[in-house]
Structures are given as structure tokens and as C-alpha cells.
Short mmCIF file of C-alpha atoms in Angstrom, two decimals:
data_model
loop_
_atom_site.label_atom_id
_atom_site.label_comp_id
_atom_site.label_asym_id
_atom_site.label_seq_id
_atom_site.Cartn_x
_atom_site.Cartn_y
_atom_site.Cartn_z
CA UNK A 1 -55.29 37.46 -255.75
CA UNK A 2 -55.53 34.73 -257.47
CA UNK A 3 -53.83 33.15 -260.90
CA UNK A 4 -54.96 32.81 -264.57
CA UNK A 5 -55.65 29.15 -265.48
CA UNK A 6 -52.88 29.81 -268.68
CA UNK A 7 -50.17 30.74 -265.56
CA UNK A 8 -48.16 27.69 -264.21
CA UNK A 9 -48.27 27.19 -260.61
CA UNK A 10 -47.31 24.72 -258.26
CA UNK A 11 -48.26 22.49 -255.71
CA UNK A 12 -46.95 20.83 -252.34
CA UNK A 13 -48.22 17.56 -254.48
CA UNK A 14 -45.73 18.51 -257.16
CA UNK A 15 -42.98 19.66 -254.73
CA UNK A 16 -43.09 16.76 -253.38
CA UNK A 17 -43.02 14.52 -256.61
CA UNK A 18 -39.77 16.60 -257.93
CA UNK A 19 -38.54 15.80 -254.63
CA UNK A 20 -38.56 12.01 -255.05
CA UNK A 21 -37.37 12.32 -258.71
CA UNK A 22 -34.34 14.50 -257.90
CA UNK A 23 -33.25 11.46 -254.91
CA UNK A 24 -34.03 8.44 -257.32
CA UNK A 25 -31.76 10.28 -260.22
CA UNK A 26 -29.07 10.54 -257.49
CA UNK A 27 -27.12 7.05 -258.91
CA UNK A 28 -24.13 9.10 -258.08
CA UNK A 29 -24.52 10.03 -254.81
CA UNK A 30 -24.18 13.34 -254.52
CA UNK A 31 -23.64 15.45 -251.17
CA UNK A 32 -26.06 18.20 -251.52
CA UNK A 33 -25.75 21.64 -249.56
CA UNK A 34 -28.46 23.79 -250.76
CA UNK A 35 -28.33 27.91 -249.55
CA UNK A 36 -31.54 30.03 -250.27
CA UNK A 37 -31.65 34.31 -250.08
CA UNK A 38 -35.21 34.54 -249.35
CA UNK A 39 -38.01 32.55 -251.72
CA UNK A 40 -37.18 29.13 -252.56
CA UNK A 41 -37.19 27.64 -248.78
CA UNK A 42 -39.79 24.69 -249.85
CA UNK A 43 -36.89 23.08 -251.97
CA UNK A 44 -35.08 22.05 -249.27
CA UNK A 45 -37.94 20.96 -246.18
CA UNK A 46 -39.70 18.65 -249.90
CA UNK A 47 -36.33 17.46 -249.60
CA UNK A 48 -36.21 17.01 -246.05
CA UNK A 49 -39.41 15.12 -246.17
CA UNK A 50 -38.66 12.53 -248.98
CA UNK A 51 -37.72 9.00 -248.06
CA UNK A 52 -34.12 8.75 -248.97
CA UNK A 53 -33.24 12.31 -248.54
CA UNK A 54 -30.59 11.41 -246.41
CA UNK A 55 -28.30 10.28 -249.04
CA UNK A 56 -28.30 12.84 -250.68
CA UNK A 57 -28.83 16.43 -248.19
CA UNK A 58 -26.35 17.50 -246.31
CA UNK A 59 -27.73 20.53 -245.16
CA UNK A 60 -30.23 23.18 -245.87
CA UNK A 61 -30.10 27.19 -244.56
CA UNK A 62 -32.52 29.55 -245.62
CA UNK A 63 -30.91 33.26 -245.27
CA UNK A 64 -33.35 35.27 -245.12
CA UNK A 65 -32.03 38.59 -243.66
CA UNK A 66 -29.04 40.04 -245.21
CA UNK A 67 -26.88 40.04 -242.40
CA UNK A 68 -27.61 35.81 -242.23
CA UNK A 69 -26.43 36.27 -246.06
CA UNK A 70 -22.79 38.12 -245.30
CA UNK A 71 -22.29 36.11 -242.36
CA UNK A 72 -23.21 32.46 -244.79
CA UNK A 73 -20.65 33.66 -247.10
CA UNK A 74 -18.50 34.35 -244.62
CA UNK A 75 -18.13 31.99 -242.92
CA UNK A 76 -18.14 30.07 -245.51
CA UNK A 77 -14.81 30.62 -247.96
CA UNK A 78 -15.50 34.38 -248.46
CA UNK A 79 -14.20 35.98 -245.22
CA UNK A 80 -10.53 38.19 -246.75
CA UNK A 81 -12.75 40.19 -249.04
CA UNK A 82 -15.96 40.87 -247.02
CA UNK A 83 -16.10 44.33 -247.41
CA UNK A 84 -15.09 44.80 -250.45
CA UNK A 85 -18.08 41.49 -251.59
CA UNK A 86 -20.89 43.68 -250.25
CA UNK A 87 -20.65 47.16 -251.12
CA UNK A 88 -23.20 49.96 -252.15
CA UNK A 89 -23.16 48.13 -255.70
CA UNK A 90 -23.81 44.56 -254.35
CA UNK A 91 -27.50 43.25 -254.99
CA UNK A 92 -28.08 40.18 -252.54
CA UNK A 93 -30.68 39.09 -255.92
CA UNK A 94 -28.52 38.26 -258.69
CA UNK A 95 -26.64 36.18 -260.94
CA UNK A 96 -23.64 37.69 -258.70
CA UNK A 97 -25.18 36.59 -254.77
CA UNK A 98 -26.12 33.28 -255.82
CA UNK A 99 -23.28 31.88 -256.84
CA UNK A 100 -21.73 33.03 -253.70
CA UNK A 101 -24.24 31.11 -252.00
CA UNK A 102 -23.86 28.08 -254.38
CA UNK A 103 -19.86 28.63 -253.58
CA UNK A 104 -20.07 29.01 -249.71
CA UNK A 105 -22.90 25.89 -249.35
CA UNK A 106 -20.22 23.87 -251.92
CA UNK A 107 -17.69 24.43 -248.47
CA UNK A 108 -19.96 23.12 -246.33
CA UNK A 109 -20.56 20.02 -248.36
CA UNK A 110 -17.22 19.98 -248.30
CA UNK A 111 -16.83 19.80 -244.59
CA UNK A 112 -19.48 17.80 -243.92
CA UNK A 113 -17.37 14.86 -246.27
CA UNK A 114 -13.86 13.52 -244.49
CA UNK A 115 -13.71 11.23 -247.11
CA UNK A 116 -11.55 12.09 -250.11
CA UNK A 117 -13.11 9.61 -252.01
CA UNK A 118 -16.69 11.14 -251.52
CA UNK A 119 -15.79 15.11 -252.24
CA UNK A 120 -15.18 15.00 -255.64
CA UNK A 121 -19.37 14.35 -255.51
CA UNK A 122 -20.02 17.24 -253.44
CA UNK A 123 -22.94 19.69 -254.57
CA UNK A 124 -23.56 23.47 -253.34
CA UNK A 125 -27.13 25.34 -254.44
CA UNK A 126 -27.67 28.50 -254.41
CA UNK A 127 -30.71 30.47 -254.82
CA UNK A 128 -31.14 33.84 -254.51
CA UNK A 129 -34.76 35.87 -255.62
CA UNK A 130 -36.90 38.97 -255.03
CA UNK A 131 -40.71 37.81 -255.13
CA UNK A 132 -43.55 39.85 -254.34
CA UNK A 133 -43.62 42.61 -252.15
CA UNK A 134 -45.70 45.36 -251.11
CA UNK A 135 -42.70 47.58 -250.66
CA UNK A 136 -42.04 46.91 -254.78
CA UNK A 137 -45.25 47.85 -256.66
CA UNK A 138 -43.19 49.79 -260.11
CA UNK A 139 -40.71 47.61 -262.06
CA UNK A 140 -39.88 44.60 -263.50
CA UNK A 141 -41.48 41.64 -262.03
CA UNK A 142 -40.19 39.04 -259.63
CA UNK A 143 -36.85 37.17 -260.51
CA UNK A 144 -35.45 33.67 -258.66
CA UNK A 145 -32.03 32.92 -259.33
CA UNK A 146 -30.17 29.83 -259.26
CA UNK A 147 -26.82 28.18 -259.25
CA UNK A 148 -25.90 25.11 -258.82
CA UNK A 149 -21.82 23.86 -258.64
CA UNK A 150 -19.98 20.99 -258.61
CA UNK A 151 -16.48 20.60 -256.68
CA UNK A 152 -14.46 20.54 -260.60
CA UNK A 153 -15.94 23.28 -260.69
CA UNK A 154 -18.84 22.60 -263.09
CA UNK A 155 -21.78 25.22 -263.21
CA UNK A 156 -25.19 25.83 -263.36
CA UNK A 157 -26.86 28.96 -263.25
CA UNK A 158 -29.92 30.24 -264.14
CA UNK A 159 -32.51 33.06 -263.82
CA UNK A 160 -36.29 33.39 -264.41
CA UNK A 161 -38.16 36.65 -264.67
CA UNK A 162 -41.99 35.94 -263.29
CA UNK A 163 -44.90 37.69 -265.41
CA UNK A 164 -46.53 40.74 -263.19
CA UNK A 165 -49.05 40.46 -261.56
CA UNK A 166 -50.32 37.11 -261.40
CA UNK A 167 -48.93 34.79 -259.11
CA UNK A 168 -49.93 35.50 -255.43
CA UNK A 169 -46.43 35.53 -252.71
CA UNK A 170 -46.73 31.87 -251.98
CA UNK A 171 -47.32 30.52 -255.34
CA UNK A 172 -43.66 32.28 -256.20
CA UNK A 173 -42.77 30.61 -253.79
CA UNK A 174 -43.58 27.29 -254.53
CA UNK A 175 -42.43 28.24 -258.09
CA UNK A 176 -39.00 28.86 -257.21
CA UNK A 177 -38.76 25.66 -254.85
CA UNK A 178 -39.67 23.50 -257.54
CA UNK A 179 -37.33 25.53 -260.37
CA UNK A 180 -34.58 24.88 -257.30
CA UNK A 181 -35.32 21.16 -257.98
CA UNK A 182 -35.51 21.41 -261.34
CA UNK A 183 -32.41 22.81 -261.71
CA UNK A 184 -30.37 20.24 -259.24
CA UNK A 185 -31.97 17.73 -260.71
CA UNK A 186 -30.58 18.90 -264.80
CA UNK A 187 -27.40 19.10 -262.85
CA UNK A 188 -27.17 15.39 -261.53
CA UNK A 189 -28.76 14.36 -263.83
CA UNK A 190 -26.00 15.31 -266.80
CA UNK A 191 -27.94 18.32 -268.37
CA UNK A 192 -30.94 16.13 -269.21
CA UNK A 193 -33.79 18.23 -270.23
CA UNK A 194 -36.71 18.15 -267.89
CA UNK A 195 -40.17 19.15 -270.00
CA UNK A 196 -42.43 16.19 -269.10
CA UNK A 197 -45.68 18.02 -269.05
CA UNK A 198 -46.25 17.43 -265.25
CA UNK A 199 -43.18 18.71 -264.31
CA UNK A 200 -43.51 21.78 -266.52
CA UNK A 201 -42.83 24.64 -263.98
CA UNK A 202 -42.79 28.06 -265.83
CA UNK A 203 -45.27 30.01 -267.54
CA UNK A 204 -46.17 31.64 -270.93
CA UNK A 205 -45.22 34.77 -269.72
CA UNK A 206 -41.93 33.74 -268.02
CA UNK A 207 -38.84 34.64 -268.92
CA UNK A 208 -35.86 32.50 -268.01
CA UNK A 209 -31.98 32.42 -268.65
CA UNK A 210 -29.73 30.21 -268.28
CA UNK A 211 -26.19 32.64 -268.30
CA UNK A 212 -23.75 29.69 -267.08
CA UNK A 213 -23.15 25.87 -268.44
CA UNK A 214 -19.77 25.84 -267.71
CA UNK A 215 -17.78 22.21 -267.86
CA UNK A 216 -14.75 22.04 -265.15
CA UNK A 217 -12.15 21.28 -268.16
CA UNK A 218 -11.30 25.16 -268.32
CA UNK A 219 -9.88 24.59 -264.82
CA UNK A 220 -7.17 21.90 -265.08
CA UNK A 221 -4.03 21.30 -263.33
CA UNK A 222 -1.65 24.29 -264.59
CA UNK A 223 -4.88 26.16 -264.15
CA UNK A 224 -4.47 25.14 -260.47
CA UNK A 225 -0.53 25.40 -260.24
CA UNK A 226 -0.80 28.85 -261.31
CA UNK A 227 -3.33 30.25 -258.72
CA UNK A 228 -0.96 28.23 -256.20
CA UNK A 229 1.95 30.16 -257.27
CA UNK A 230 -0.05 33.16 -257.91
CA UNK A 231 -0.69 33.37 -254.42
CA UNK A 232 -4.25 32.92 -255.05
CA UNK A 233 -4.67 30.05 -253.07
CA UNK A 234 -2.75 28.61 -250.01
CA UNK A 235 -3.03 25.11 -251.46
CA UNK A 236 -5.58 23.08 -253.98
CA UNK A 237 -6.48 19.49 -253.54
CA UNK A 238 -6.49 17.46 -256.81
CA UNK A 239 -7.89 14.22 -256.80
CA UNK A 240 -8.30 10.99 -259.06
CA UNK A 241 -12.40 11.03 -260.65
CA UNK A 242 -13.58 7.65 -262.54
CA UNK A 243 -12.87 8.61 -265.80
CA UNK A 244 -8.91 8.76 -264.77
CA UNK A 245 -8.25 12.64 -265.15
CA UNK A 246 -6.50 14.01 -262.29
CA UNK A 247 -8.78 17.37 -261.53
CA UNK A 248 -8.53 20.27 -259.13
CA UNK A 249 -11.40 20.39 -256.03
CA UNK A 250 -13.33 23.86 -256.64
CA UNK A 251 -10.44 26.86 -256.12
CA UNK A 252 -11.17 29.01 -258.70
CA UNK A 253 -13.11 31.58 -256.71
CA UNK A 254 -10.99 32.58 -253.79
CA UNK A 255 -13.24 29.75 -251.01
CA UNK A 256 -10.63 27.95 -248.88
CA UNK A 257 -8.85 24.75 -249.02
CA UNK A 258 -10.41 21.70 -247.21
CA UNK A 259 -8.61 18.79 -246.93
CA UNK A 260 -9.85 15.02 -246.14
CA UNK A 261 -9.25 14.16 -242.00
CA UNK A 262 -6.68 11.87 -240.64
CA UNK A 263 -4.84 12.46 -243.88
CA UNK A 264 -1.02 11.56 -244.79
CA UNK A 265 1.09 13.88 -246.63
CA UNK A 266 3.52 12.83 -248.29
CA UNK A 267 6.24 15.84 -249.03
CA UNK A 268 8.70 15.70 -252.01
CA UNK A 269 10.24 16.69 -255.13
CA UNK A 270 8.59 13.05 -256.81
CA UNK A 271 11.65 14.19 -259.04
CA UNK A 272 11.64 11.11 -260.21
CA UNK A 273 8.82 9.16 -258.56
CA UNK A 274 10.41 5.15 -258.02
CA UNK A 275 8.26 2.78 -256.38
CA UNK A 276 10.15 3.23 -253.19
CA UNK A 277 7.41 6.47 -252.80
CA UNK A 278 5.24 4.21 -253.57
CA UNK A 279 5.83 1.33 -251.35
CA UNK A 280 6.44 4.56 -248.64
CA UNK A 281 3.18 5.96 -248.20
CA UNK A 282 1.88 2.05 -249.03
CA UNK A 283 3.57 0.90 -245.72
CA UNK A 284 2.63 4.53 -243.94
CA UNK A 285 -1.40 3.41 -244.82
CA UNK A 286 -0.86 -0.25 -243.24
CA UNK A 287 0.40 1.51 -240.07
CA UNK A 288 -2.11 4.04 -239.37
CA UNK A 289 -4.89 1.71 -239.90
CA UNK A 290 -2.96 -0.18 -236.75
CA UNK A 291 -3.07 2.20 -234.54
CA UNK A 292 -6.58 3.58 -235.22
CA UNK A 293 -8.46 0.54 -236.34
CA UNK A 294 -11.65 2.10 -235.97
CA UNK A 295 -11.08 3.51 -239.47
CA UNK A 296 -11.24 2.31 -242.73
CA UNK A 297 -9.61 4.75 -244.86
CA UNK A 298 -6.11 7.09 -245.10
CA UNK A 299 -5.90 9.04 -247.75
CA UNK A 300 -2.40 9.94 -249.16
CA UNK A 301 -1.56 13.59 -250.07
CA UNK A 302 1.09 13.66 -252.19
CA UNK A 303 2.81 17.40 -251.72
CA UNK A 304 4.34 19.26 -254.33
CA UNK A 305 5.67 22.33 -252.65
CA UNK A 306 6.07 25.04 -255.74
CA UNK A 307 7.97 27.35 -253.73
CA UNK A 308 11.92 26.65 -252.44
CA UNK A 309 13.36 29.40 -250.27
CA UNK A 310 16.65 28.15 -252.08
CA UNK A 311 15.69 27.32 -255.29
CA UNK A 312 13.93 28.90 -257.60
CA UNK A 313 9.97 28.05 -258.45
CA UNK A 314 8.23 25.18 -260.06
CA UNK A 315 7.02 26.42 -263.60
CA UNK A 316 2.91 25.12 -264.32
CA UNK A 317 4.10 22.55 -267.03
CA UNK A 318 6.64 21.16 -264.54
CA UNK A 319 4.02 20.52 -261.89
CA UNK A 320 1.76 19.38 -264.11
CA UNK A 321 4.02 17.07 -265.74
CA UNK A 322 4.72 15.69 -262.07
CA UNK A 323 1.54 15.70 -261.16
CA UNK A 324 0.41 13.38 -264.32
CA UNK A 325 3.69 11.36 -263.00
CA UNK A 326 2.08 10.51 -259.93
CA UNK A 327 -1.62 9.71 -261.96
CA UNK A 328 -0.16 7.30 -263.99
CA UNK A 329 1.80 5.51 -261.36
CA UNK A 330 -0.57 5.68 -258.54
CA UNK A 331 -3.57 4.41 -261.01
CA UNK A 332 -2.80 0.53 -259.92
CA UNK A 333 -0.86 1.16 -256.72
CA UNK A 334 -3.45 -0.55 -254.07
CA UNK A 335 -2.60 2.29 -252.38
CA UNK A 336 -6.39 3.00 -251.25
CA UNK A 337 -7.50 6.90 -251.32
CA UNK A 338 -5.27 9.86 -252.82
CA UNK A 339 -4.20 13.14 -254.11
CA UNK A 340 -2.14 15.70 -255.19
CA UNK A 341 -1.57 18.98 -253.02
CA UNK A 342 -0.33 21.98 -254.63
CA UNK A 343 0.93 24.12 -252.09
CA UNK A 344 3.48 27.23 -251.86
CA UNK A 345 4.70 25.58 -247.94
CA UNK A 346 7.84 24.27 -248.37
CA UNK A 347 8.78 24.55 -244.32
CA UNK A 348 6.63 22.85 -242.04
CA UNK A 349 5.76 25.18 -239.61
CA UNK A 350 3.93 26.77 -242.73
CA UNK A 351 2.36 23.57 -243.24
CA UNK A 352 0.58 22.67 -240.06
CA UNK A 353 -0.46 26.72 -240.23
CA UNK A 354 -2.04 26.02 -243.56
CA UNK A 355 -3.10 22.64 -243.62
CA UNK A 356 -4.76 22.23 -239.84
CA UNK A 357 -7.60 24.85 -240.15
CA UNK A 358 -8.78 23.01 -243.04
CA UNK A 359 -9.23 19.29 -242.31
CA UNK A 360 -12.80 18.48 -242.91
CA UNK A 361 -13.97 17.00 -239.60
CA UNK A 362 -17.42 15.15 -237.98
CA UNK A 363 -18.78 15.97 -235.02
CA UNK A 364 -17.40 13.11 -233.21
CA UNK A 365 -13.34 13.38 -233.82
CA UNK A 366 -10.33 15.91 -233.50
CA UNK A 367 -8.40 17.26 -236.85
CA UNK A 368 -5.91 14.94 -237.20
CA UNK A 369 -3.28 14.29 -240.00
CA UNK A 370 0.09 13.49 -239.87
CA UNK A 371 3.19 13.70 -242.26
CA UNK A 372 4.91 10.84 -243.85
CA UNK A 373 8.96 11.65 -244.08
CA UNK A 374 12.32 9.93 -244.57
CA UNK A 375 15.54 9.48 -241.83
CA UNK A 376 16.93 12.15 -244.07
CA UNK A 377 13.67 15.01 -243.44
CA UNK A 378 13.07 12.96 -239.83
CA UNK A 379 16.61 14.51 -238.85
CA UNK A 380 16.51 17.91 -240.23
CA UNK A 381 13.25 18.55 -238.56
CA UNK A 382 15.65 17.22 -235.30
CA UNK A 383 18.19 19.91 -236.05
CA UNK A 384 18.34 23.04 -233.76
CA UNK A 385 19.91 24.63 -236.54
CA UNK A 386 16.86 25.32 -238.06
CA UNK A 387 14.79 26.87 -235.23
CA UNK A 388 15.85 29.86 -232.87
CA UNK A 389 17.53 27.59 -230.78
CA UNK A 390 17.56 23.93 -229.47
CA UNK A 391 14.46 24.81 -226.39
CA UNK A 392 12.40 26.42 -229.72
CA UNK A 393 13.06 23.15 -231.51
CA UNK A 394 11.40 20.76 -228.60
CA UNK A 395 8.48 23.48 -227.90
CA UNK A 396 7.56 23.66 -231.80
CA UNK A 397 7.75 19.68 -232.07
CA UNK A 398 5.94 19.57 -228.63
CA UNK A 399 3.19 22.09 -230.12
CA UNK A 400 2.84 19.66 -233.36
CA UNK A 401 1.99 16.93 -231.55
CA UNK A 402 -0.72 18.59 -229.03
CA UNK A 403 -3.00 19.01 -232.99
CA UNK A 404 -2.73 15.65 -232.89
CA UNK A 405 0.57 15.65 -235.74
CA UNK A 406 2.65 12.30 -236.52
CA UNK A 407 5.53 11.74 -238.45
CA UNK A 408 5.88 8.36 -240.22
CA UNK A 409 8.97 7.96 -241.27
CA UNK A 410 11.05 5.22 -243.81
CA UNK A 411 14.36 4.27 -243.62
CA UNK A 412 16.70 5.39 -246.45
CA UNK A 413 19.48 4.28 -247.83
CA UNK A 414 22.54 6.62 -247.43
CA UNK A 415 25.22 5.64 -250.47
CA UNK A 416 28.78 6.51 -249.94
CA UNK A 417 29.92 6.32 -253.59
CA UNK A 418 27.79 7.14 -256.40
CA UNK A 419 26.93 3.66 -258.26
CA UNK A 420 23.79 2.31 -260.04
CA UNK A 421 23.39 -0.06 -257.41
CA UNK A 422 23.42 -0.67 -253.50
CA UNK A 423 27.13 -1.72 -252.09
CA UNK A 424 27.96 -3.46 -249.18
CA UNK A 425 29.67 0.36 -248.08
CA UNK A 426 25.93 2.00 -247.82
CA UNK A 427 24.08 2.73 -245.15
CA UNK A 428 20.58 2.54 -244.28
CA UNK A 429 19.31 4.72 -241.92
CA UNK A 430 16.40 3.30 -239.74
CA UNK A 431 15.50 6.18 -237.53
CA UNK A 432 15.84 4.23 -234.65
CA UNK A 433 19.35 5.82 -233.59
CA UNK A 434 17.76 9.70 -234.24
CA UNK A 435 14.51 8.13 -232.03
CA UNK A 436 16.01 6.69 -228.73
CA UNK A 437 17.35 10.23 -227.98
CA UNK A 438 13.71 11.95 -227.90
CA UNK A 439 12.51 12.65 -225.42
CA UNK A 440 9.57 10.38 -223.95
CA UNK A 441 7.15 13.12 -224.42
CA UNK A 442 8.41 13.82 -228.22
CA UNK A 443 9.25 10.10 -229.67
CA UNK A 444 5.19 9.79 -229.34
CA UNK A 445 5.30 12.12 -232.43
CA UNK A 446 7.11 10.03 -234.78
CA UNK A 447 6.59 6.61 -235.46
CA UNK A 448 9.45 3.88 -237.20
CA UNK A 449 8.05 2.13 -239.76
CA UNK A 450 9.15 -0.96 -238.75
CA UNK A 451 8.76 -3.31 -242.52
CA UNK A 452 10.04 -0.56 -244.95
CA UNK A 453 13.50 -0.89 -246.74
CA UNK A 454 13.80 -0.32 -250.38
CA UNK A 455 16.96 0.20 -251.33
CA UNK A 456 16.01 3.35 -254.40
CA UNK A 457 17.81 7.18 -254.60
CA UNK A 458 16.11 9.36 -256.51
CA UNK A 459 19.77 11.73 -257.03
CA UNK A 460 20.82 8.32 -258.38
CA UNK A 461 17.96 7.30 -260.52
CA UNK A 462 18.10 11.26 -262.17
CA UNK A 463 22.61 11.09 -262.75
CA UNK A 464 21.71 7.43 -264.69
CA UNK A 465 18.50 9.18 -266.72
CA UNK A 466 19.87 12.79 -266.78
CA UNK A 467 16.90 14.11 -264.86
CA UNK A 468 17.48 17.91 -263.77
CA UNK A 469 17.61 18.05 -260.12
CA UNK A 470 15.26 20.59 -258.14
#
């Protein structure tokens, strides 16, 4: 079968030129994973064969068989409702299928990106298609669905129906491959139209539909809090973007939580946030860098548990207010990489269960994270009344230590009287007394921050400013 002259086709040279354009347009240093079901795989090979591809492409995968498709999606964020998703009505070449591929590809990109600041540059690309086949002789012509999703939820979705009977299977595959690259390029360049004559991908008989150009704005900080409170997400990470806004990493469609490796998780109510919190976080970062000199970044995640077994849950407006206070206070703090973590895990055992399996790691390193706590929290962790018995307490702490979990402990002022300023009767609890009593192997799980002391009390600030306790 030959192609009429009026029908747009794509050559290998054109694919190569467009792959170069995609790579050269990557000013924001996007980190991309591509998942293709059926045709379109030459988009991956064209990128991989182009110099500079390593700055953009993390992985490309072709899931040709349906079991391969289901396995890829199942292993990258859609495990809980696998049977529901792939029922008899599911179409493997559809808008729904390509969104699953793009979301799963995004999850892989996030997992390949242990640095918090780079996570906001992750992109997932999906393509599903039904091309020329001897088994399909009637009905509409071939079609391809393409979706591109950024880590903040910005989505581009397109479908093209090809004119029937004018291209070979190989020609359709090249056109789909170029269409994938074109859609990715438009997404990376912020929606810039590509209408150069040399870059015409579709012919006059092809029909294109853009079914999603959703920006990230609708998924707000309040949306993130609501998702955690409703139980739809175990936790949501919010990170400051280049424009200063605090935006969630995508959790909108049930995708799984991903955390950077070696995070310093700082649980607290931050009600109110004060300079003692900021200085404690800075001190923990400095001590972590001293312990691991080969690592440059230890992102601090300020964790707000929106649920509490002893108090009412925090509402979405209050969660948003506190997150924005953190954003304003930390913007010029020189703390390094930081984010906010909304969660529904008030207990440390719950935190470990939720966070540890979702740490992004390079193949050469194990998942590790640390908690930043005050001495009052350390005392509670070492109190047998919060466990079945003392033996269970030591077992739990040793289990956390075996997973690479560490505690950085900052001293805290214990005020004898409610006064605006410290008095001679107040006692600074450094944590050394509790630390010295620990078994030698358990001591390895704790570091008392040696140079940290800030005599400030959240409860006293609340009394002076009439901020309600929560």
C-alpha cells in the first residue's frame, strides 16, 4: 500500500529532527518517563538516539501485550483498584487508558528523582493506540491517544483519528511517534503551537481533538488537605515552585505517595510557627550533613498531621493557613530544600508505615529518613506506656533503627511559670539525661543536636497572642 502525496507522513529523519527540538526546548530541565502501549515506540528510540537525551529522558517503555500494560500500571500507582479498572468495559486504546499510562510514567519519574527540588520538573507521557491491523477491516480508522502530565497536575491530552486506508502500519507508527514528541514539546514549551511546515504531522483527512489542557491551579493546598482528610491519599507533599506558590505533587487521581530520599521529617502543629522551629530544622540539616558528607541535600518536610486521636481533625482552611505561614516564613530562611507534608499519621508507627515504602532511591542507596523532634517528643517515644510493655518499646525502636530511621533531637525549655520571658527557675531539657540511659545500640538511633538552643515556647506565644491551641 502506498501513501497518497497529500497525506502527511513522517520519515526517520523527521523524527530525528523533532527529537532534537524536544531536547533543545527543555530549558526547565524536565525529567521525563514515557510509556507507550502499541504504536509510537519510535518516539522513545528517537529521543534515546539524540545527543543530550540523558538530560531529559529517564526511561521509555513499550507495553505491547495487555498483561504488560496492566503490570506496568499496577506497579506504578494503581494497585488498590486493579480489578475495578480493568473490567470488561475497559478499552486499552482510549483517553482513560492513556491517562493511566501517563500517571504511572509520572510516578516512575518521581521515583527516579530522589531530590525534592527536581520532583517538580517530573513529567509522565503516555500513548495508547489502535493502528492498521488485518483483524480490523470495518469501522473508523486508526487512532492514537496521547497524554502528558506534570508533577503539579498540569495535563495535556489529545486524540487523533487517522484517515482510513492511506498509510501503512509502519507509516502510522512513525506519525504517532512524532505526534508523541510534538505533544511533549508543546507541553514543555507551555502550550506553544507548532505550525511550521516542516513540522506538520497530520494530514487533511486526519481528525485531532484536544480533550485536556488542565492547568495545575484547580488542585490547591485546600484540595490536598481535603484529599488526606477524606482518606483518598495517605499523605500529600507540597513544594514551593519557581513562582513562589506552594503546590502539591500530583495525587489527584489516586497515584501513590513519593518522598525524596534522606528527608528530615519535622512533625509538629506549628501553631504558631516561630524561629525556634526554623533554627531546629537548620541545626538538624547541618548535623545530617556532618554525618553524611557525601550528600549535598537533606530536604526538610514540615509534617502537619491533620488528624489526632485526642483532638478534632484540622479543617482544610486551617491546614491551608498553616501551610501558607510555613511558606512565607521559610521563603528566605536559607534552610535548603523544604516542603510541607500533609498526613493522617499522628503516631510514629503510622508515619514509618506510610513513609518508608515510598522513599525515592537510586539503585546504589537504601531508603533512609530521619525525624526532627524536641526533647518532649523524645521522652514520649521512650515511655513504655505508649507501647504494650517495655520490651515492645525497645523492639519498636530497634526496628525503626534497622530501617535506617534516625532521630535528631533538639533541646527544649521547660518553663516553671507562664511568663513572657525565661526565668532563672526554668530548666533547659537537652535530652542528654534520657540519651545516657539508653542501651548502646539504641543510642545509635538518636543524635542530640549539640549546638541548638532557642528559648521559645509555642504555648507561651499562644497565650500572648490569643492563638487557640490545636
